[in-house]
Tab-separated table of C-alpha atoms in Angstrom:
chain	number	residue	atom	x	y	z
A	30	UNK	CA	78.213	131.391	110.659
A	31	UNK	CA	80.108	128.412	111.505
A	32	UNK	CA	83.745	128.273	111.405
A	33	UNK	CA	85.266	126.497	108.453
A	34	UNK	CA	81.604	126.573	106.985
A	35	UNK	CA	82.540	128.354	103.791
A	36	UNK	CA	85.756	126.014	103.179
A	37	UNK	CA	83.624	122.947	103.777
A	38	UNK	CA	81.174	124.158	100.970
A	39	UNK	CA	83.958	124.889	98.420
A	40	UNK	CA	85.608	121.748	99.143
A	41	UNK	CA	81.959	119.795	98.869
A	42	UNK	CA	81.270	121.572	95.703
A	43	UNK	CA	85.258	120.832	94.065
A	44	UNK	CA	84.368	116.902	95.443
A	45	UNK	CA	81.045	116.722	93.580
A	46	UNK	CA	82.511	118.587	90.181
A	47	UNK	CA	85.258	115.833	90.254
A	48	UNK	CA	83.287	113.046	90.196
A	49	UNK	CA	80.619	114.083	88.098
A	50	UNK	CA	83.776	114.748	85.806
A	51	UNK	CA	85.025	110.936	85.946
A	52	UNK	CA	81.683	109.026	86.581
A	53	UNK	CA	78.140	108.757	85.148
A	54	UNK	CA	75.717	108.084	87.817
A	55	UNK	CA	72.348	106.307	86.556
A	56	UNK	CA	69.393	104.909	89.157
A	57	UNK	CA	69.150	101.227	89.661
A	58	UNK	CA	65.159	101.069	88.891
A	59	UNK	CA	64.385	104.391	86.893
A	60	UNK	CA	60.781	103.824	87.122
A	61	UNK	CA	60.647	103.764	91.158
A	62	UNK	CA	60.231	107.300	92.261
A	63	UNK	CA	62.037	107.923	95.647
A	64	UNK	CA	60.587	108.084	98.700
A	65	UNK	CA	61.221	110.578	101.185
A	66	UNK	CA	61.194	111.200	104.715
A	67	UNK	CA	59.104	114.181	106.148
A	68	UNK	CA	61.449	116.218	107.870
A	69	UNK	CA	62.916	119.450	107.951
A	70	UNK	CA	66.223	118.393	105.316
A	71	UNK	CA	63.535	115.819	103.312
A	72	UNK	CA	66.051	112.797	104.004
A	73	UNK	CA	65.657	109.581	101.367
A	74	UNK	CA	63.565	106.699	102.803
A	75	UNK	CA	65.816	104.352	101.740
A	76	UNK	CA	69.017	105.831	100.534
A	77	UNK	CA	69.278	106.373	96.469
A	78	UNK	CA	70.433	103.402	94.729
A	79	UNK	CA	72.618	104.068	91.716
A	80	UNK	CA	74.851	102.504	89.494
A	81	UNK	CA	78.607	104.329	88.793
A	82	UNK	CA	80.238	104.184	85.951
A	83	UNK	CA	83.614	105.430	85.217
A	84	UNK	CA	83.932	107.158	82.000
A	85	UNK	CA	86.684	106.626	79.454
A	86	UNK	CA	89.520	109.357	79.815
A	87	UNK	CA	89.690	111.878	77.718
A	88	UNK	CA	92.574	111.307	75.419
């Protein structure tokens, strides 16, 4: 195990929950399917385009 590894998840996972929390994330062209790279970690051809969108705060 690598050191720091299980602080670097938790801190990944807190980053991801917060912006989920604040932003809708929607593809730029929903009716291209992504392309992938063949590799081990199946890397995006071409990145993932999307559009983010702040939501309104809760009041």
């Amino acid at each position: 195990m690598v050191l720091g590894q299980a602080f670097a998840t938790i801190e990944a996972i807190t980053l991801m929950s917060m912006l989920v929390e604040r932003f809708d994330f929607e593809l730029v062209d929903p009716k291209k399917e992504p392309a992938y790279i063949p590799s081990l970690t199946m890397p995006m051809d071409c990145g993932l385009p999307v559009r983010v969108i702040r939501r309104n705060p809760k009041a």
